[in-house]
XYZ file of C-alpha atoms in Angstrom:
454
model
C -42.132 -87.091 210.919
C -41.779 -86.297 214.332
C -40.613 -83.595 216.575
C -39.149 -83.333 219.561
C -41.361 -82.561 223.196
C -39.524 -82.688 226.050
C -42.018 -80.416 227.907
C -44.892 -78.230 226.851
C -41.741 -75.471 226.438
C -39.494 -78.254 225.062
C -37.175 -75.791 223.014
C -37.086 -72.541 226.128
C -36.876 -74.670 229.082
C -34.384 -74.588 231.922
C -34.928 -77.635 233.378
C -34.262 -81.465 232.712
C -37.059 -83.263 231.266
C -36.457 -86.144 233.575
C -34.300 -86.582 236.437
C -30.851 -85.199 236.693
C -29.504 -88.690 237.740
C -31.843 -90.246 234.721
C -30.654 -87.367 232.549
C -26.527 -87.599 233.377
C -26.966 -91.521 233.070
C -28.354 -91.142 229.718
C -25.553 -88.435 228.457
C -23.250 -90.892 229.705
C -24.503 -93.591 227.941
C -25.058 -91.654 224.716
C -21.247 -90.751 225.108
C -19.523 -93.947 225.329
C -21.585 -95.214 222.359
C -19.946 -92.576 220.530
C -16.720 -93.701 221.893
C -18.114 -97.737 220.405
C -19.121 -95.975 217.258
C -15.321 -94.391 216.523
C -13.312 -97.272 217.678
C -15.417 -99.644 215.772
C -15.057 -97.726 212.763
C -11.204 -96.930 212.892
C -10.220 -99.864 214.382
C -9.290 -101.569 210.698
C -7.050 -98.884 210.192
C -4.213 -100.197 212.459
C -5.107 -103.875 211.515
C -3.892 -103.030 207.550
C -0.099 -104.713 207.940
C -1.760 -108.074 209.406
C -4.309 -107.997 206.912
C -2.394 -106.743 203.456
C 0.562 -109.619 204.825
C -2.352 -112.805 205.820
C -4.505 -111.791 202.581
C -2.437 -110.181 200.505
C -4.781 -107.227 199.700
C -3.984 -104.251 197.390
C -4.286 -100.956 199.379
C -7.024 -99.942 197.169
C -8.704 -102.752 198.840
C -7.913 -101.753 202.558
C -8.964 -98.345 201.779
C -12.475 -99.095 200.681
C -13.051 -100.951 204.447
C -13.048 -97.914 205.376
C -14.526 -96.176 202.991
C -17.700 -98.227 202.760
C -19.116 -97.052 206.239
C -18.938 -93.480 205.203
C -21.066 -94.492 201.964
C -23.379 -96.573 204.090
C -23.978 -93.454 206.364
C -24.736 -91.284 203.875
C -27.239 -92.872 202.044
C -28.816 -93.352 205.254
C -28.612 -90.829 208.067
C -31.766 -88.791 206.895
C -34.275 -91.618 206.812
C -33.053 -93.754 210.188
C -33.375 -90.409 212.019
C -37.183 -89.527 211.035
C -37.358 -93.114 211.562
C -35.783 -92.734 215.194
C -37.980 -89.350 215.395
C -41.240 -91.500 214.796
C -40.330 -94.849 217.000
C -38.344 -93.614 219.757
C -35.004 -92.550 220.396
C -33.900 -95.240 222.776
C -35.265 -98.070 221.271
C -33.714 -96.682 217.766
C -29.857 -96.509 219.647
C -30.329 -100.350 220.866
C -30.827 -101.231 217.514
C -28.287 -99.040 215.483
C -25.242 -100.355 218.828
C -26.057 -103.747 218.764
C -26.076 -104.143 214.691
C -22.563 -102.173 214.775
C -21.358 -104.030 217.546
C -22.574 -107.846 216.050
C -21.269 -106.712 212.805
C -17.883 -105.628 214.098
C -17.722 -109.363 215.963
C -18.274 -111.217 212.760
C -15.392 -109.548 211.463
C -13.380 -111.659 213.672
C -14.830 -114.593 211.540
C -14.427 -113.056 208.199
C -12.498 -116.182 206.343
C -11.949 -113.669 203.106
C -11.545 -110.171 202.087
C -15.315 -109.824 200.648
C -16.918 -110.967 204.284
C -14.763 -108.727 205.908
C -15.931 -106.053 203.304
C -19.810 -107.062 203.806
C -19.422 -107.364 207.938
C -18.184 -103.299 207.718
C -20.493 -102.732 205.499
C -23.332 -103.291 208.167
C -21.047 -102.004 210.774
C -21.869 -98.691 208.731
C -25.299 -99.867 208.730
C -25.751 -99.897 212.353
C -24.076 -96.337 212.980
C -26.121 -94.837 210.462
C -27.712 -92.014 212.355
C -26.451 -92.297 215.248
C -24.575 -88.919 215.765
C -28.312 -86.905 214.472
C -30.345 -89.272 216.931
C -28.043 -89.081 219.954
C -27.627 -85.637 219.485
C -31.259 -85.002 219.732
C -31.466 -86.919 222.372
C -29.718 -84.643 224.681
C -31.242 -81.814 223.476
C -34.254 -82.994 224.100
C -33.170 -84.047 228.043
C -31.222 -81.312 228.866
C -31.867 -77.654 229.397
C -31.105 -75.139 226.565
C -28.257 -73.240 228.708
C -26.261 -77.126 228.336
C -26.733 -77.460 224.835
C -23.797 -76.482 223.201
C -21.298 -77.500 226.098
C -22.655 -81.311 226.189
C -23.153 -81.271 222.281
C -19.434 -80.425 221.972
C -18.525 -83.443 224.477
C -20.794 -85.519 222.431
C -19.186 -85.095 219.263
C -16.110 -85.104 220.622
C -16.260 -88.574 221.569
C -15.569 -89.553 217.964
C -12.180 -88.340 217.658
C -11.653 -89.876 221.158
C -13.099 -92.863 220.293
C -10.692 -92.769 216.765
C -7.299 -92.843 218.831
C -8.791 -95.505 220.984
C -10.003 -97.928 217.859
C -6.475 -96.971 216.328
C -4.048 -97.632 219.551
C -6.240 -100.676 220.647
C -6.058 -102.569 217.503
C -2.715 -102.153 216.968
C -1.558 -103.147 220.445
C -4.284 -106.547 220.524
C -3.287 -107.301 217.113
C 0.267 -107.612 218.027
C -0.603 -109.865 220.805
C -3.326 -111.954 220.088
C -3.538 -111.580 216.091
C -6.225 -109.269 213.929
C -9.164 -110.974 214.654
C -8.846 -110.967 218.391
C -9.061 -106.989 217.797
C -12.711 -107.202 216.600
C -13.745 -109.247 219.394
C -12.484 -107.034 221.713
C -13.992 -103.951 220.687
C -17.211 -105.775 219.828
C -18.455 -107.367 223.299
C -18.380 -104.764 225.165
C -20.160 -102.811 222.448
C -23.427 -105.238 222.401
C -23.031 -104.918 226.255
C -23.454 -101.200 226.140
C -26.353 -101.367 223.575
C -28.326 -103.529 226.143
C -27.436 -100.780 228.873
C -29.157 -98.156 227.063
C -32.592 -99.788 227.194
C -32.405 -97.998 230.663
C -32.000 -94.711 228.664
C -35.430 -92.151 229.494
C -36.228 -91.091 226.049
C -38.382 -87.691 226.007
C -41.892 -87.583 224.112
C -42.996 -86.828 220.569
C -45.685 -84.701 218.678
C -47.017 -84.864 215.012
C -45.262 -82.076 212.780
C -47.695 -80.900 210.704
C -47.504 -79.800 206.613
C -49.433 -76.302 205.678
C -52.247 -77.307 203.502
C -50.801 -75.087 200.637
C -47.858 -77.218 200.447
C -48.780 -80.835 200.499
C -48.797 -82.506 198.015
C -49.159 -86.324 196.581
C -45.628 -85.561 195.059
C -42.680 -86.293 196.484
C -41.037 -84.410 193.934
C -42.727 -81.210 194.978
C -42.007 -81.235 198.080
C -38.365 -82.585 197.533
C -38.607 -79.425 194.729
C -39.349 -77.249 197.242
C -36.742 -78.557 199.818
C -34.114 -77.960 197.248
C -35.630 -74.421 197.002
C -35.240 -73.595 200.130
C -31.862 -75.038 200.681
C -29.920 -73.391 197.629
C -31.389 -70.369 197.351
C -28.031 -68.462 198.221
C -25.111 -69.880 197.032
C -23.145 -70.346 200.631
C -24.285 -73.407 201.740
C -23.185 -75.558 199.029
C -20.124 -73.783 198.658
C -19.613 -74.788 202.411
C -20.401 -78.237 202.041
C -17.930 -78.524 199.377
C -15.394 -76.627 201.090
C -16.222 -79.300 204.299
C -16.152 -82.188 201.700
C -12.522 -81.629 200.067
C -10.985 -81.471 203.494
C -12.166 -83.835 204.857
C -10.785 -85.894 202.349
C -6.860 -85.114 203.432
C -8.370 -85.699 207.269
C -9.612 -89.095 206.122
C -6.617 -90.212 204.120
C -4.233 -89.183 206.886
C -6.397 -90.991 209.921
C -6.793 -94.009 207.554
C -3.271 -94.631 206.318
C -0.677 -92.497 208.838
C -0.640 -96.436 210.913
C 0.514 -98.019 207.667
C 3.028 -95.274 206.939
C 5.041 -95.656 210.286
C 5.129 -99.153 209.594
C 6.204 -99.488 206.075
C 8.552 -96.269 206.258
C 9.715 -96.288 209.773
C 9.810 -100.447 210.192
C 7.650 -99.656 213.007
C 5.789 -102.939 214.712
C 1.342 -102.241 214.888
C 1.531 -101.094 218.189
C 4.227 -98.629 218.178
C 3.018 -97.255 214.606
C -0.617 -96.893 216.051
C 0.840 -95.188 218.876
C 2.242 -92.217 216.706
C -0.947 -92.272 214.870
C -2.721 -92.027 217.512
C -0.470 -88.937 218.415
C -1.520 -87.102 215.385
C -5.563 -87.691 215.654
C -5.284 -86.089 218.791
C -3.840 -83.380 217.596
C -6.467 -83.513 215.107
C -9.219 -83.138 218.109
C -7.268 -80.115 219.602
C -7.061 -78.442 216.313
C -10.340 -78.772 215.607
C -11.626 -77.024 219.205
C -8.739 -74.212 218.762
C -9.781 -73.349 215.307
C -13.565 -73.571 216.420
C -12.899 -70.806 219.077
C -10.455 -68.609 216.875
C -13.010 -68.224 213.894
C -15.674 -67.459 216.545
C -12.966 -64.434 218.081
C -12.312 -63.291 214.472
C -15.883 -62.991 213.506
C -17.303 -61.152 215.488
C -15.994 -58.110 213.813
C -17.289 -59.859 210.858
C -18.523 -62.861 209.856
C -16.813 -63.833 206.758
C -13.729 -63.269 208.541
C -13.662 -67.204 209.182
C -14.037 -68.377 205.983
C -11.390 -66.245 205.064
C -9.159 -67.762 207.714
C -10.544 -70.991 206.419
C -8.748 -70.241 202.867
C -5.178 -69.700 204.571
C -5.143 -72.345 207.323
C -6.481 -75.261 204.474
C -3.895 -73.564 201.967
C -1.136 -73.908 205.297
C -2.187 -77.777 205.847
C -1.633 -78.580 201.992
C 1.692 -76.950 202.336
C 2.677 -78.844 205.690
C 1.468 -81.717 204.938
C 2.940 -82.149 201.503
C 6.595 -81.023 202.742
C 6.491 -83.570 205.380
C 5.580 -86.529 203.466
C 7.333 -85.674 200.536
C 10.399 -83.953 202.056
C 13.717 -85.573 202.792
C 13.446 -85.383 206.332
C 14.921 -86.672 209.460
C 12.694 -88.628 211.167
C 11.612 -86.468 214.595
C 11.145 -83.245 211.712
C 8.831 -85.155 209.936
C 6.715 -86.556 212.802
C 6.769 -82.815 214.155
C 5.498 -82.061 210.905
C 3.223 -84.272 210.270
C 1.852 -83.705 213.807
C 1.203 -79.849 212.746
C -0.425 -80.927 209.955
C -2.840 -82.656 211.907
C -3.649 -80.199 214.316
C -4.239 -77.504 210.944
C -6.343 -79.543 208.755
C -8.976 -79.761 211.246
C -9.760 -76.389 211.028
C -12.997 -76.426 209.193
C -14.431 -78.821 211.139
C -16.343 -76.427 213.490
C -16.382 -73.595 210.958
C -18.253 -76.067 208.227
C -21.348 -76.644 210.799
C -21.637 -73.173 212.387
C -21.775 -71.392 208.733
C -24.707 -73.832 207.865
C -26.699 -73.038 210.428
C -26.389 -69.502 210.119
C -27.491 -69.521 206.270
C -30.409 -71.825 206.829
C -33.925 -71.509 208.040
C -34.548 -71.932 211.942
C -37.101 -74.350 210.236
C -34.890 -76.122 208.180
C -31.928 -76.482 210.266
C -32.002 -80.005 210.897
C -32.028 -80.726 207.446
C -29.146 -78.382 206.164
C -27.191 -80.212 208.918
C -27.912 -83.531 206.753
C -27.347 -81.903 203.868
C -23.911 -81.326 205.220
C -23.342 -84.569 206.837
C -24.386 -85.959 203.075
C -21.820 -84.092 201.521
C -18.912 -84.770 204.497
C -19.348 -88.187 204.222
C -20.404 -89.256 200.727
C -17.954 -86.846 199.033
C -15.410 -86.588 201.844
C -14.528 -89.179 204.503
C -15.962 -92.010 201.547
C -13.148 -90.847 199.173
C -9.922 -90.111 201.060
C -8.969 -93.730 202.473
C -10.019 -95.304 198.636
C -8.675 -92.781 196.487
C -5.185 -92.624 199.080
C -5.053 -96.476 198.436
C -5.810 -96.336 194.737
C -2.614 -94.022 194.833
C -0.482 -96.161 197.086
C -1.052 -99.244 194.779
C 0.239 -97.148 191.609
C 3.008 -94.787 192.533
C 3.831 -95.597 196.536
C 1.776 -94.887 199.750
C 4.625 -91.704 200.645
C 3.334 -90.161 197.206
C -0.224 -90.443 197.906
C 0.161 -88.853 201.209
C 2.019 -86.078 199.737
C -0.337 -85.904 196.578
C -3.416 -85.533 198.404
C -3.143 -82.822 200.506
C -3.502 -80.852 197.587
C -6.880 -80.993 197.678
C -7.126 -78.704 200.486
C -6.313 -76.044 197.229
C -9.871 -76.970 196.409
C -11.296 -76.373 199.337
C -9.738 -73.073 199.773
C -11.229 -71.712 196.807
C -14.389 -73.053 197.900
C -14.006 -70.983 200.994
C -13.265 -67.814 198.848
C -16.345 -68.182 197.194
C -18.805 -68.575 200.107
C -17.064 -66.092 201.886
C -18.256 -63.639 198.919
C -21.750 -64.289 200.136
C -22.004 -65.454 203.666
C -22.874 -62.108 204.750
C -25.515 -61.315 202.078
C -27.080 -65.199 202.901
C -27.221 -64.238 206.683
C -29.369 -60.922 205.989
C -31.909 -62.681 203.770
C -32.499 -65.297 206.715
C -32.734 -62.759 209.026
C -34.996 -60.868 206.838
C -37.021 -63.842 206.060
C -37.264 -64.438 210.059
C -37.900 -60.834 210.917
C -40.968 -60.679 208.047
C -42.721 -64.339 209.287
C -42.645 -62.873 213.212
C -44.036 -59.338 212.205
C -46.685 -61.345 210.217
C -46.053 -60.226 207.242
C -46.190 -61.835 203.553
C -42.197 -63.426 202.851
C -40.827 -61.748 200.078
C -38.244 -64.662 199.471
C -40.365 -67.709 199.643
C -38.043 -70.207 198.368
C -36.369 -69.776 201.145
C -38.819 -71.086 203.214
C -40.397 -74.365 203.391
C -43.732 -74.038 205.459
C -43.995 -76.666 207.978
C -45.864 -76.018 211.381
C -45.805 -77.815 214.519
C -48.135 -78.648 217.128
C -45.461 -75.970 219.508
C -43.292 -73.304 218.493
């Protein structure tokens, strides 16, 4: 496994590790990939009317196309980004845009449900670890003091990138039929990937095991990783909490489209539209949120997951009125528009409290722990489970039903808040004993690895 090296101070620089031209080119790059990877992946969403009324699919069935890329990335995300770590960045993106984007074309040739289901299957293949590798990529290219601001940008591209895939292939479909909507999306997708090639990468170096804990096991050193990774009980707590909501997010993004049309006789443009409308609000929920838990804890820190536990209990409340409700039309779309902008609430909570009860060594990997939970049991089950609804007892009920969950998530929330605080001093701790050189008390916590620079 490899680490990153942009200079010989890789990690406390304040300079580019290439050119600022080179540098900007390649955070632009890495950005509209993003934007490819989003609209490639909700694109389907808007296409559900043309493709329930040509094939006559159940919405079980139209849930689990989207449903299967969260699955694939899952599985995958932790070994394509030591694989990326070990044979380059770059080289790693070009492969990972141009299977997503050749996948995403064949969908326009799809003659039946199950090659349409196998083409976005390897659409999830080819975005499998993208957001870890382009991520470190600009790390790795930029100076510290940027970090956070272009890391924000970065991942904000998705939820960009989601409006666009859902406005675009409602709008093309209407014009030029379904399949027209892949192709349109696609091209300029496999275009992009051959851009990148022009993308600096930065260099690697060798991360290196302690002797005392290598070991011809896997399982010992997996062992150990789950050691160090549960040892207090916030974390998982957290990635459950981040799980269960994100299953309302991903049932609303994946079937609001289908709801204006079927509900509101709405054509696939006009209902993408208003969809559209409410992942936005999504995106500015999720930054307002973000920067309110940071205000409220700095008197103290489990003051956001507190706040977590009454703005997911809020959502399930909105939400559930507003689908279930007898409403006039405009109330409900307000509604439903508020919902949107609450239930992203934990997005930027979820991440920071992960970081803050894990390692500085293990970061990277409690962030994939996370991303394992948020999208195996999270974005994976909400557009399936919504449909598997829908089929039985209407698609109105299972967007009123669901929200519900956010109950779960909220007591999830409770729970870590009990020991956020208590997690965060045995870290600190832990840190404070290895810099003082003396022996960690809490070794579990900590699983030894040493590179070649600090």
């Amino acid at each position: 496994m490899l680490a990153p090296e942009a200079d010989p101070h890789a990690n406390h620089s304040h300079e580019y590790a290439v050119s600022r031209p080179r540098a900007w080119f390649a955070f632009a790059m890495i950005f509209l990939l993003m934007l490819s990877d989003y609209i490639d992946r909700q694109i389907v969403v808007s296409l559900f009317p043309h493709l329930k009324e040509e094939w006559g699919l159940s919405d079980k069935q139209l849930g689990a196309l989207v449903s299967v890329i969260s699955v694939v990335v899952a599985v995958g995300s932790l070994p394509v980004a030591m694989i990326a770590d070990r044979f380059g960045r770059v080289k790693s993106i070009f492969v990972m845009a141009s299977v997503w984007s050749m996948a995403t074309i064949a969908c326009m040739f799809a003659r039946n449900y199950t090659q349409l289901f196998a083409a976005r299957a390897v659409v999830g293949l080819g975005e499998t670890g993208y957001g870890a590798v382009g991520s470190a990529l600009v790390n790795g290219l930029f100076p510290k003091r940027l970090h956070s601001t272009l890391l924000g940008a970065f991942f904000a591209a998705s939820a960009l990138g989601a409006v666009l895939g859902v406005m675009l292939g409602g709008a093309i479909a209407d014009h030029w039929g379904w399949r027209a909507a892949f192709g349109a999306v696609g091209f300029p997708g496999l275009a992009m990937a051959l851009l990148f090639l022009l993308v600096p990468d930065y260099k690697s170096v060798v991360v290196k095991f302690q002797p005392r804990i290598q070991s011809r096991s896997p399982k010992a050193f997996l062992g150990r990783l789950y050691q160090a990774l549960t040892n207090g009980p916030t974390l998982l707590w957290v990635c459950l909490a981040g799980a269960f909501q994100l299953i309302v997010v991903s049932t609303i993004w994946a079937w609001t489209p289908s709801f204006f049309n079927r509900y509101h006789g709405m054509d696939s443009a006009t209902a993408a539209r208003h969809a559209a409308l409410v992942v936005l609000c999504c995106a500015v929920g999720a930054l307002f949120w973000g920067w309110v838990a940071d205000r409220i804890s700095q008197r103290r820190p489990r003051n956001k997951l507190l706040a977590m536990c009454v703005l997911t209990l809020l959502s399930f409340a909105v939400l559930s009125c507003a689908f279930a409700a007898d409403l006039s039309a405009g109330l409900q779309y307000a509604m439903i528009l508020l919902g949107g902008f609450l239930m992203t609430c934990t997005v930027g909570v979820t991440t920071s409290t992960v970081l803050n009860v894990t390692h500085p060594g293990l970061r990277a990997t409690g962030s994939a722990v996370l991303a394992l939970f948020q999208n195996l049991f999270g974005l994976a089950i909400g557009p399936f489970f919504g449909g598997l609804i829908s089929d039985t007892w209407g698609l109105n009920l299972a967007l009123a039903a669901i929200p519900a969950i956010s109950v779960l998530a909220a007591i999830c929330f409770w729970k870590a808040a009990r020991s956020y605080e208590d997690d965060m001093a045995l870290v600190a701790a832990v840190v404070r004993q290895e810099a003082q050189g003396l022996p960690v008390q809490n070794s579990a916590l900590v699983l030894p690895l040493t590179a070649s620079q600090a």
